[in-house]
CSV table of C-alpha atoms in Angstrom, one decimal:
chain,number,residue,atom,x,y,z
A,1,MET,CA,47.3,48.8,-77.1
A,2,PRO,CA,48.8,47.7,-73.7
A,3,ASP,CA,52.5,48.2,-72.9
A,4,THR,CA,55.2,46.0,-74.3
A,5,ARG,CA,55.6,43.9,-71.1
A,6,ALA,CA,51.9,42.9,-71.1
A,7,VAL,CA,52.0,42.2,-74.8
A,8,GLU,CA,55.0,40.0,-74.5
A,9,ILE,CA,53.5,38.1,-71.6
A,10,ALA,CA,50.2,37.6,-73.5
A,11,VAL,CA,52.0,36.4,-76.6
A,12,GLY,CA,54.1,34.0,-74.5
A,13,MET,CA,51.0,32.6,-72.9
A,14,PHE,CA,49.4,32.3,-76.4
A,15,VAL,CA,52.3,30.4,-77.8
A,16,ALA,CA,52.5,28.2,-74.7
A,17,ALA,CA,48.8,27.4,-75.0
A,18,GLY,CA,49.2,26.5,-78.7
A,19,LEU,CA,52.1,24.2,-78.0
A,20,ALA,CA,50.2,22.7,-75.0
A,21,ALA,CA,47.3,22.0,-77.3
A,22,LEU,CA,49.6,20.3,-79.8
A,23,PHE,CA,51.1,18.3,-77.0
A,24,LEU,CA,47.7,17.2,-75.8
A,25,LEU,CA,46.8,16.1,-79.3
A,26,ALA,CA,50.0,14.2,-79.6
A,27,MET,CA,49.8,12.4,-76.2
A,28,LYS,CA,46.2,12.1,-75.4
A,29,VAL,CA,44.4,12.0,-78.8
A,30,SER,CA,46.9,10.2,-81.1
A,31,ASN,CA,48.6,6.9,-80.5
A,32,LEU,CA,52.1,8.5,-80.4
A,33,SER,CA,52.4,7.7,-76.7
A,34,SER,CA,51.9,4.0,-77.2
A,35,PHE,CA,54.1,3.9,-80.3
A,36,THR,CA,57.7,3.7,-79.4
A,37,ALA,CA,60.4,2.7,-81.9
A,38,PRO,CA,60.2,-1.1,-82.3
A,39,GLN,CA,62.2,-2.4,-79.4
A,40,GLY,CA,62.7,-5.7,-77.8
A,41,TYR,CA,63.6,-8.9,-79.5
A,42,VAL,CA,62.2,-10.0,-82.9
A,43,LEU,CA,60.3,-13.2,-83.6
A,44,SER,CA,58.9,-14.1,-87.0
A,45,ALA,CA,56.2,-16.5,-88.0
A,46,GLU,CA,55.0,-17.7,-91.4
A,47,PHE,CA,51.2,-17.9,-92.0
A,48,GLN,CA,49.3,-19.3,-95.0
A,49,ASN,CA,46.9,-16.4,-94.8
A,50,ILE,CA,47.1,-13.3,-92.5
A,51,GLY,CA,43.6,-12.0,-93.3
A,52,GLY,CA,43.6,-8.3,-92.5
A,53,LEU,CA,46.5,-8.2,-90.1
A,54,LYS,CA,48.2,-4.9,-90.1
A,55,VAL,CA,51.6,-3.6,-89.1
A,56,ARG,CA,51.5,-2.4,-85.4
A,57,ALA,CA,48.7,-4.8,-84.5
A,58,PRO,CA,49.1,-6.1,-81.0
A,59,VAL,CA,50.8,-9.5,-80.1
A,60,THR,CA,49.2,-11.0,-77.1
A,61,VAL,CA,49.7,-14.0,-74.8
A,62,ALA,CA,46.8,-15.0,-72.7
A,63,GLY,CA,45.1,-11.8,-73.7
A,64,VAL,CA,47.9,-9.6,-72.4
A,65,GLN,CA,49.8,-7.5,-75.0
A,66,VAL,CA,53.5,-8.4,-75.0
A,67,GLY,CA,54.5,-6.8,-78.4
A,68,ARG,CA,53.6,-5.5,-81.8
A,69,VAL,CA,53.7,-6.6,-85.4
A,70,ILE,CA,56.6,-4.6,-87.0
A,71,GLY,CA,56.6,-6.0,-90.5
A,72,ILE,CA,54.6,-8.1,-92.9
A,73,SER,CA,56.2,-9.5,-96.1
A,74,PHE,CA,55.6,-12.3,-98.6
A,75,ASP,CA,58.0,-15.2,-98.9
A,76,ASN,CA,58.4,-15.8,-102.6
A,77,THR,CA,59.8,-19.3,-102.3
A,78,ASP,CA,57.1,-21.1,-100.2
A,79,TYR,CA,54.3,-18.6,-100.8
A,80,GLU,CA,53.6,-17.7,-97.2
A,81,ALA,CA,53.2,-14.5,-95.4
A,82,VAL,CA,56.1,-13.6,-93.0
A,83,VAL,CA,55.0,-11.7,-89.9
A,84,LYS,CA,57.8,-10.1,-87.8
A,85,MET,CA,56.9,-9.2,-84.3
A,86,ALA,CA,58.8,-7.1,-81.7
A,87,ILE,CA,58.4,-8.6,-78.2
A,88,ASN,CA,58.9,-6.8,-75.0
A,89,PRO,CA,62.3,-8.0,-73.6
A,90,LYS,CA,60.6,-8.5,-70.2
A,91,TYR,CA,58.9,-11.6,-71.6
A,92,ASP,CA,61.8,-13.6,-72.9
A,93,LYS,CA,60.8,-17.1,-71.8
A,94,PHE,CA,58.7,-18.4,-74.6
A,95,PRO,CA,59.4,-22.1,-75.3
A,96,VAL,CA,60.6,-23.0,-78.8
A,97,ASP,CA,57.3,-24.9,-79.4
A,98,THR,CA,55.2,-21.8,-78.9
A,99,SER,CA,52.5,-21.5,-81.5
A,100,ALA,CA,51.1,-18.3,-83.1
A,101,ALA,CA,47.5,-17.7,-84.4
A,102,ILE,CA,45.8,-14.7,-85.9
A,103,TYR,CA,42.4,-13.9,-84.3
A,104,THR,CA,39.9,-11.1,-84.6
A,105,ALA,CA,39.1,-8.8,-81.7
A,106,GLY,CA,35.3,-8.9,-81.6
A,107,LEU,CA,33.1,-9.7,-84.6
A,108,LEU,CA,34.3,-6.8,-86.7
A,109,GLY,CA,37.4,-5.7,-84.8
A,110,ASP,CA,41.0,-5.6,-85.8
A,111,LYS,CA,43.2,-8.7,-86.3
A,112,TYR,CA,45.8,-9.5,-83.7
A,113,VAL,CA,48.4,-12.2,-83.2
A,114,ALA,CA,48.0,-14.5,-80.2
A,115,LEU,CA,50.9,-16.6,-79.0
A,116,VAL,CA,50.3,-19.8,-77.0
A,117,PRO,CA,53.4,-21.0,-75.1
A,118,GLY,CA,54.3,-24.7,-75.4
A,119,GLY,CA,56.1,-26.9,-73.0
A,120,ALA,CA,59.7,-27.2,-74.3
A,121,ALA,CA,62.6,-26.4,-72.0
A,122,THR,CA,64.6,-24.2,-74.4
A,123,PHE,CA,63.4,-20.6,-75.1
A,124,LEU,CA,62.9,-18.6,-78.3
A,125,LYS,CA,65.8,-16.2,-79.0
A,126,ASP,CA,66.0,-12.9,-80.9
A,127,GLY,CA,65.3,-13.6,-84.6
A,128,ALA,CA,63.8,-17.0,-84.0
A,129,ARG,CA,61.0,-18.4,-86.1
A,130,ILE,CA,57.8,-19.7,-84.6
A,131,LYS,CA,57.0,-22.9,-86.5
A,132,LEU,CA,53.5,-23.7,-85.3
A,133,THR,CA,51.1,-21.2,-86.8
A,134,GLN,CA,47.4,-21.0,-87.5
A,135,SER,CA,46.1,-18.7,-90.2
A,136,ALA,CA,43.5,-16.1,-89.9
A,137,LEU,CA,39.9,-17.2,-90.1
A,138,ILE,CA,38.5,-16.1,-93.5
A,139,LEU,CA,34.7,-15.7,-93.0
A,140,GLU,CA,33.9,-16.5,-96.6
A,141,GLN,CA,35.9,-19.8,-96.4
A,142,VAL,CA,34.2,-20.8,-93.3
A,143,ILE,CA,30.7,-20.1,-94.7
A,144,GLY,CA,31.7,-21.9,-97.9
A,145,GLN,CA,32.8,-25.0,-95.9
A,146,TYR,CA,29.7,-24.9,-93.8
A,147,LEU,CA,27.4,-24.8,-96.9
A,148,PHE,CA,29.5,-27.6,-98.5
A,149,ASN,CA,29.2,-29.8,-95.5
A,150,ARG,CA,25.4,-29.2,-95.2
A,151,ALA,CA,25.0,-30.1,-98.9
A,152,GLY,CA,27.1,-33.2,-98.4
A,153,GLY,CA,25.3,-34.3,-95.2
A,154,ARG,CA,21.9,-34.2,-96.7
A,155,LYS,CA,22.5,-37.2,-99.0
B,1,MET,CA,28.7,42.9,-135.0
B,2,GLY,CA,29.8,45.7,-132.8
B,3,PHE,CA,28.1,44.1,-129.9
B,4,ILE,CA,30.1,40.9,-130.2
B,5,VAL,CA,33.4,42.7,-130.5
B,6,GLY,CA,32.5,44.8,-127.4
B,7,TRP,CA,31.6,41.6,-125.5
B,8,ILE,CA,34.9,39.9,-126.4
B,9,ARG,CA,36.8,43.1,-125.5
B,10,PHE,CA,35.0,43.1,-122.1
B,11,LEU,CA,36.1,39.5,-121.6
B,12,GLY,CA,39.7,40.3,-122.5
B,13,ARG,CA,39.8,43.3,-120.2
B,14,ARG,CA,38.5,41.2,-117.3
B,15,GLY,CA,41.0,38.5,-118.1
B,16,LEU,CA,43.9,40.9,-118.3
B,17,ARG,CA,42.9,42.6,-115.0
B,18,PHE,CA,42.6,39.2,-113.3
B,19,PHE,CA,46.0,38.1,-114.5
B,20,ALA,CA,47.6,41.4,-113.7
B,21,ARG,CA,46.3,41.1,-110.1
B,22,LEU,CA,47.5,37.5,-109.9
B,23,GLY,CA,50.9,38.6,-111.0
B,24,ARG,CA,51.0,41.6,-108.6
B,25,GLY,CA,50.0,39.3,-105.8
B,26,HIS,CA,52.9,36.9,-106.5
B,27,LEU,CA,55.4,39.7,-107.0
B,28,PHE,CA,54.2,41.0,-103.6
B,29,LEU,CA,54.6,37.6,-102.0
B,30,LEU,CA,58.2,37.5,-103.3
B,31,ASN,CA,58.8,41.0,-101.9
B,32,LEU,CA,57.4,39.8,-98.6
B,33,LEU,CA,59.6,36.7,-98.5
B,34,ALA,CA,62.6,38.8,-99.4
B,35,ALA,CA,61.8,41.2,-96.5
B,36,LEU,CA,61.7,38.3,-94.0
B,37,PRO,CA,65.5,38.4,-93.0
B,38,SER,CA,65.1,42.1,-92.1
B,39,LEU,CA,62.8,41.0,-89.3
B,40,LEU,CA,65.4,38.9,-87.5
B,41,PRO,CA,67.1,41.9,-85.7
B,42,ARG,CA,63.6,43.2,-84.6
B,43,PRO,CA,61.5,40.3,-83.3
B,44,GLY,CA,59.5,42.8,-81.3
B,45,LEU,CA,57.5,43.9,-84.3
B,46,VAL,CA,56.3,40.3,-84.9
B,47,VAL,CA,55.5,39.8,-81.2
B,48,ARG,CA,53.3,42.9,-81.2
B,49,GLU,CA,51.4,41.7,-84.3
B,50,LEU,CA,51.1,38.2,-82.8
B,51,TYR,CA,49.3,39.9,-79.9
B,52,SER,CA,46.8,41.6,-82.1
B,53,THR,CA,46.2,38.7,-84.5
B,54,GLY,CA,46.8,35.6,-82.4
B,55,VAL,CA,46.1,36.4,-78.8
B,56,ARG,CA,43.0,38.4,-79.5
B,57,SER,CA,41.6,35.6,-81.7
B,58,MET,CA,41.9,33.2,-78.8
B,59,SER,CA,38.4,33.8,-77.4
B,60,ILE,CA,36.5,33.2,-80.6
B,61,ILE,CA,38.7,30.1,-81.4
B,62,VAL,CA,38.2,28.6,-78.0
B,63,VAL,CA,34.5,29.2,-77.8
B,64,SER,CA,33.8,28.0,-81.4
B,65,GLY,CA,36.0,25.0,-80.9
B,66,LEU,CA,34.1,24.0,-77.8
B,67,PHE,CA,30.7,24.3,-79.6
B,68,VAL,CA,31.9,22.5,-82.7
B,69,GLY,CA,33.2,19.7,-80.6
B,70,MET,CA,30.0,19.5,-78.7
B,71,VAL,CA,27.9,19.4,-81.8
B,72,LEU,CA,30.1,16.7,-83.2
B,73,GLY,CA,29.6,14.7,-80.0
B,74,LEU,CA,25.8,15.0,-80.3
B,75,GLN,CA,25.5,14.4,-84.0
B,76,GLY,CA,28.1,11.6,-84.0
B,77,TYR,CA,26.4,9.9,-81.1
B,78,ASN,CA,23.0,10.0,-82.8
B,79,THR,CA,24.3,8.5,-86.0
B,80,LEU,CA,26.8,6.0,-84.5
B,81,SER,CA,24.3,4.6,-82.0
B,82,ARG,CA,22.0,3.8,-84.9
B,83,PHE,CA,24.7,1.3,-86.0
B,84,GLY,CA,25.5,0.2,-82.5
B,85,ALA,CA,29.0,1.9,-82.7
B,86,ALA,CA,28.6,4.6,-80.2
B,87,GLU,CA,32.0,3.5,-78.7
B,88,SER,CA,33.7,5.0,-81.8
B,89,LEU,CA,32.5,8.5,-80.9
B,90,GLY,CA,36.0,9.5,-79.6
B,91,ALA,CA,37.6,8.5,-82.9
B,92,LEU,CA,35.0,10.2,-84.9
B,93,VAL,CA,35.2,13.5,-83.0
B,94,ALA,CA,39.0,13.5,-82.9
B,95,LEU,CA,39.5,12.6,-86.6
B,96,SER,CA,37.0,15.1,-87.9
B,97,LEU,CA,38.5,17.9,-85.8
B,98,VAL,CA,42.2,17.1,-86.4
B,99,ARG,CA,42.0,16.4,-90.1
B,100,GLU,CA,39.4,18.8,-91.3
B,101,LEU,CA,37.4,21.0,-89.1
B,102,GLY,CA,40.2,22.3,-86.9
B,103,PRO,CA,42.4,23.7,-89.7
B,104,VAL,CA,39.5,24.8,-92.0
B,105,ILE,CA,37.2,26.5,-89.5
B,106,THR,CA,40.1,28.1,-87.7
B,107,ALA,CA,41.3,29.5,-91.1
B,108,LEU,CA,37.8,30.9,-91.9
B,109,LEU,CA,37.4,32.4,-88.4
B,110,PHE,CA,40.9,33.7,-88.3
B,111,MET,CA,40.3,35.4,-91.7
B,112,GLY,CA,37.2,37.1,-90.4
B,113,ARG,CA,38.7,38.0,-87.1
B,114,ALA,CA,42.2,39.0,-88.0
B,115,GLY,CA,42.5,39.0,-91.8
B,116,THR,CA,39.9,41.7,-92.3
B,117,SER,CA,41.4,44.0,-89.7
B,118,LEU,CA,44.9,43.5,-91.4
B,119,THR,CA,43.4,44.5,-94.8
B,120,ALA,CA,41.5,47.4,-93.4
B,121,GLU,CA,44.5,48.7,-91.4
B,122,ILE,CA,46.9,48.5,-94.3
B,123,GLY,CA,44.3,49.8,-96.8
B,124,LEU,CA,43.6,52.8,-94.5
B,125,MET,CA,47.3,53.5,-94.1
B,126,LYS,CA,47.5,53.6,-97.9
B,127,ALA,CA,44.4,55.8,-98.2
B,128,THR,CA,45.8,58.3,-95.6
B,129,GLU,CA,49.2,58.2,-97.4
B,130,GLN,CA,51.0,56.9,-94.4
B,131,LEU,CA,52.7,54.3,-96.6
B,132,SER,CA,53.9,57.0,-99.0
B,133,GLY,CA,55.1,59.0,-96.0
B,134,MET,CA,57.2,56.0,-94.9
B,135,GLU,CA,58.7,55.7,-98.3
B,136,MET,CA,59.6,59.4,-98.2
B,137,MET,CA,61.4,58.7,-94.9
B,138,ALA,CA,63.3,55.9,-96.6
B,139,VAL,CA,61.4,53.3,-94.5
B,140,ASP,CA,60.3,50.3,-96.6
B,141,PRO,CA,56.6,49.7,-95.7
B,142,VAL,CA,56.9,46.1,-96.8
B,143,LYS,CA,59.6,45.5,-94.2
B,144,ARG,CA,58.2,47.7,-91.5
B,145,ILE,CA,54.4,47.1,-91.9
B,146,MET,CA,53.6,44.1,-94.0
B,147,ALA,CA,56.3,41.5,-93.3
B,148,PRO,CA,55.7,41.4,-89.5
B,149,ARG,CA,51.9,41.1,-90.0
B,150,PHE,CA,52.4,38.3,-92.5
B,151,VAL,CA,54.8,36.4,-90.2
B,152,ALA,CA,52.6,36.9,-87.2
B,153,ALA,CA,49.5,35.6,-89.0
B,154,PHE,CA,51.4,32.6,-90.4
B,155,LEU,CA,52.7,31.7,-87.0
B,156,ALA,CA,49.4,32.2,-85.2
B,157,MET,CA,47.4,29.9,-87.5
B,158,PRO,CA,48.8,26.5,-86.6
B,159,LEU,CA,48.8,27.4,-82.9
B,160,LEU,CA,45.1,28.5,-83.1
B,161,ALA,CA,44.2,25.4,-85.1
B,162,ALA,CA,45.8,23.1,-82.5
B,163,ILE,CA,44.0,24.9,-79.7
B,164,PHE,CA,40.7,24.6,-81.7
B,165,SER,CA,41.1,20.9,-82.1
B,166,ALA,CA,42.1,20.3,-78.5
B,167,VAL,CA,39.2,22.3,-77.1
B,168,GLY,CA,36.9,20.6,-79.6
B,169,VAL,CA,38.0,17.2,-78.4
B,170,LEU,CA,37.3,18.2,-74.9
B,171,GLY,CA,33.8,19.5,-76.0
B,172,GLY,CA,33.1,16.2,-77.6
B,173,TYR,CA,34.2,14.5,-74.4
B,174,PHE,CA,31.9,16.6,-72.3
B,175,VAL,CA,28.9,15.8,-74.4
B,176,GLY,CA,29.7,12.2,-75.3
B,177,VAL,CA,30.9,11.1,-71.8
B,178,GLY,CA,29.2,13.6,-69.5
B,179,LEU,CA,25.8,13.9,-71.2
B,180,LEU,CA,25.3,10.8,-73.3
B,181,GLY,CA,27.0,8.3,-71.2
B,182,VAL,CA,29.7,6.9,-73.5
B,183,ASP,CA,32.3,5.2,-71.3
B,184,SER,CA,35.3,7.5,-70.6
B,185,GLY,CA,38.0,4.8,-71.1
B,186,VAL,CA,36.5,3.6,-74.3
B,187,PHE,CA,36.2,7.1,-75.6
B,188,TRP,CA,39.9,7.8,-75.2
B,189,SER,CA,41.1,4.3,-76.2
B,190,GLN,CA,39.1,4.3,-79.4
B,191,MET,CA,40.5,7.8,-80.1
B,192,GLN,CA,44.1,6.7,-79.5
B,193,ALA,CA,43.7,3.5,-81.5
B,194,ASN,CA,42.4,5.3,-84.6
B,195,VAL,CA,44.2,8.7,-84.6
B,196,GLY,CA,47.8,8.5,-85.8
B,197,TRP,CA,50.5,11.1,-85.1
B,198,ARG,CA,52.0,11.3,-88.6
B,199,PRO,CA,48.9,10.7,-90.8
B,200,ASP,CA,46.4,12.8,-88.8
B,201,ILE,CA,48.0,15.3,-86.4
B,202,VAL,CA,51.0,16.3,-88.5
B,203,ASN,CA,48.9,16.5,-91.6
B,204,GLY,CA,46.5,18.7,-89.7
B,205,VAL,CA,49.3,21.0,-88.7
B,206,ILE,CA,50.7,21.1,-92.2
B,207,LYS,CA,47.2,22.1,-93.5
B,208,SER,CA,46.8,24.8,-90.9
B,209,ALA,CA,50.3,26.2,-91.7
B,210,VAL,CA,49.5,26.3,-95.4
B,211,PHE,CA,46.2,28.0,-94.7
B,212,GLY,CA,48.1,30.5,-92.5
B,213,ILE,CA,50.4,31.4,-95.4
B,214,VAL,CA,47.4,31.8,-97.7
B,215,VAL,CA,45.2,33.8,-95.4
B,216,ALA,CA,48.1,36.1,-94.3
B,217,TRP,CA,49.2,36.7,-97.9
B,218,ILE,CA,45.7,37.5,-99.2
B,219,ALA,CA,44.9,39.8,-96.2
B,220,VAL,CA,48.1,41.8,-96.5
B,221,PHE,CA,48.0,41.9,-100.3
B,222,GLU,CA,44.4,43.1,-100.5
B,223,GLY,CA,45.2,45.9,-98.1
B,224,TYR,CA,48.3,46.8,-100.1
B,225,ASP,CA,46.5,46.6,-103.4
B,226,ALA,CA,43.4,48.5,-102.3
B,227,VAL,CA,42.2,51.6,-104.1
B,228,PRO,CA,43.1,54.3,-101.6
B,229,THR,CA,39.6,55.6,-100.9
B,230,SER,CA,37.1,54.6,-98.2
B,231,GLU,CA,35.2,52.6,-100.8
B,232,GLY,CA,38.3,50.9,-102.0
B,233,VAL,CA,39.2,49.9,-98.5
B,234,SER,CA,35.7,48.5,-97.9
B,235,ARG,CA,36.0,46.5,-101.2
B,236,ALA,CA,39.4,45.2,-100.3
B,237,THR,CA,38.1,43.9,-97.0
B,238,THR,CA,35.3,42.1,-98.7
B,239,ARG,CA,37.7,40.6,-101.2
B,240,THR,CA,39.9,39.4,-98.4
B,241,VAL,CA,37.0,37.3,-97.0
B,242,VAL,CA,35.7,36.1,-100.4
B,243,ASN,CA,39.1,35.3,-101.9
B,244,GLY,CA,40.4,33.9,-98.7
B,245,ALA,CA,37.5,31.6,-98.1
B,246,LEU,CA,37.6,30.3,-101.7
B,247,ALA,CA,41.4,29.8,-101.5
B,248,VAL,CA,41.2,28.0,-98.2
B,249,LEU,CA,38.4,25.7,-99.2
B,250,ALA,CA,39.9,24.9,-102.6
B,251,LEU,CA,43.3,24.3,-101.1
B,252,ASP,CA,41.8,22.1,-98.5
B,253,PHE,CA,40.5,19.8,-101.3
B,254,VAL,CA,43.9,19.8,-103.0
B,255,LEU,CA,45.8,19.1,-99.7
B,256,THR,CA,43.3,16.4,-98.6
B,257,ALA,CA,43.6,14.7,-102.0
B,258,LEU,CA,47.4,14.8,-101.7
B,259,MET,CA,47.4,13.5,-98.1
B,260,TYR,CA,44.6,10.9,-98.1
B,261,GLY,CA,43.8,10.5,-101.8
B,262,ALA,CA,46.2,7.7,-102.4
B,263,GLY,CA,44.6,5.8,-99.6
């Protein structure tokens, strides 16, 4: 067995390599780097149906991500889903008549929230609620409607 | 009639022996844990054992990690491209490695590479009466010999598993992106979108730490419990591999069910 100094150096390098591997897994492989504690101001929106929207789904404007969904709950009085979103404080100029919609990325991709700014002169503040919303598209409903319309049109 | 009684007696003897071993093993684990504080003033002992268990297992871990990752890249690409989902290759490789293959294969390799040598070393010390000699000199062999090896093996496992997974991901990257032409950005972004820190990586580290405890415990105990003859040492080494592999694979199922079973 080599002398103590060489052993200690080798063990030190081994531990460093192990920690470096763990760091690589954390930063490069997992989504830890893109996940910071929900910061920024919070907006909420009520949807009739959120489809498969999940917490931490992206919130986009014009296709650019500006925030994340931080909470999904159910409002027991008006039976709607309440989606809370943390928006990057850099983007603080959304008019009060901004609308929110839930779309799907690609045909089978994940759901995300898209905001479409309106034209009002006052801006949404922390904790504000977006009033204009459009629910997620449920494929079964669309197909059902399509079949229903075809059946009705044939008469 | 006598045959049946003899058979039942055989069963009873086997059962009693099994439970006696199980009990000795757990008492030994308690002794080991009780001896841990005595290591604090002498970390040099653990460092030396870390060298012979951890550092010298690096080569086999790195090489097998690379090959496992490359095989995952090839196999995953073949299957995924059939469904037009070759872009998910990064997620597939990383999830398989971090959740399952990293901890399990590392534990099995580590047991073959380091566990067997621990068993043989301690068993031979017992056979040549070095352990009794230490006791005669009022040196506790559990504190001096077994506890440092146990701690070193336990510490080495999570580090080796992390290295295995990281190297495996790189191997999958080489094959998927370099050889098969999956887009590099898509490979990483799919991986990052689907691998979570808490559910995947931390659970993998927990798994490998648990396997580390089990492998270290079985290896050291089998050496300590060996019949002090050359045949006994060889049997103890075999038992380390067999019992260790069974324990790791069974525990892997239990841990996976606990971690991911609830959905």
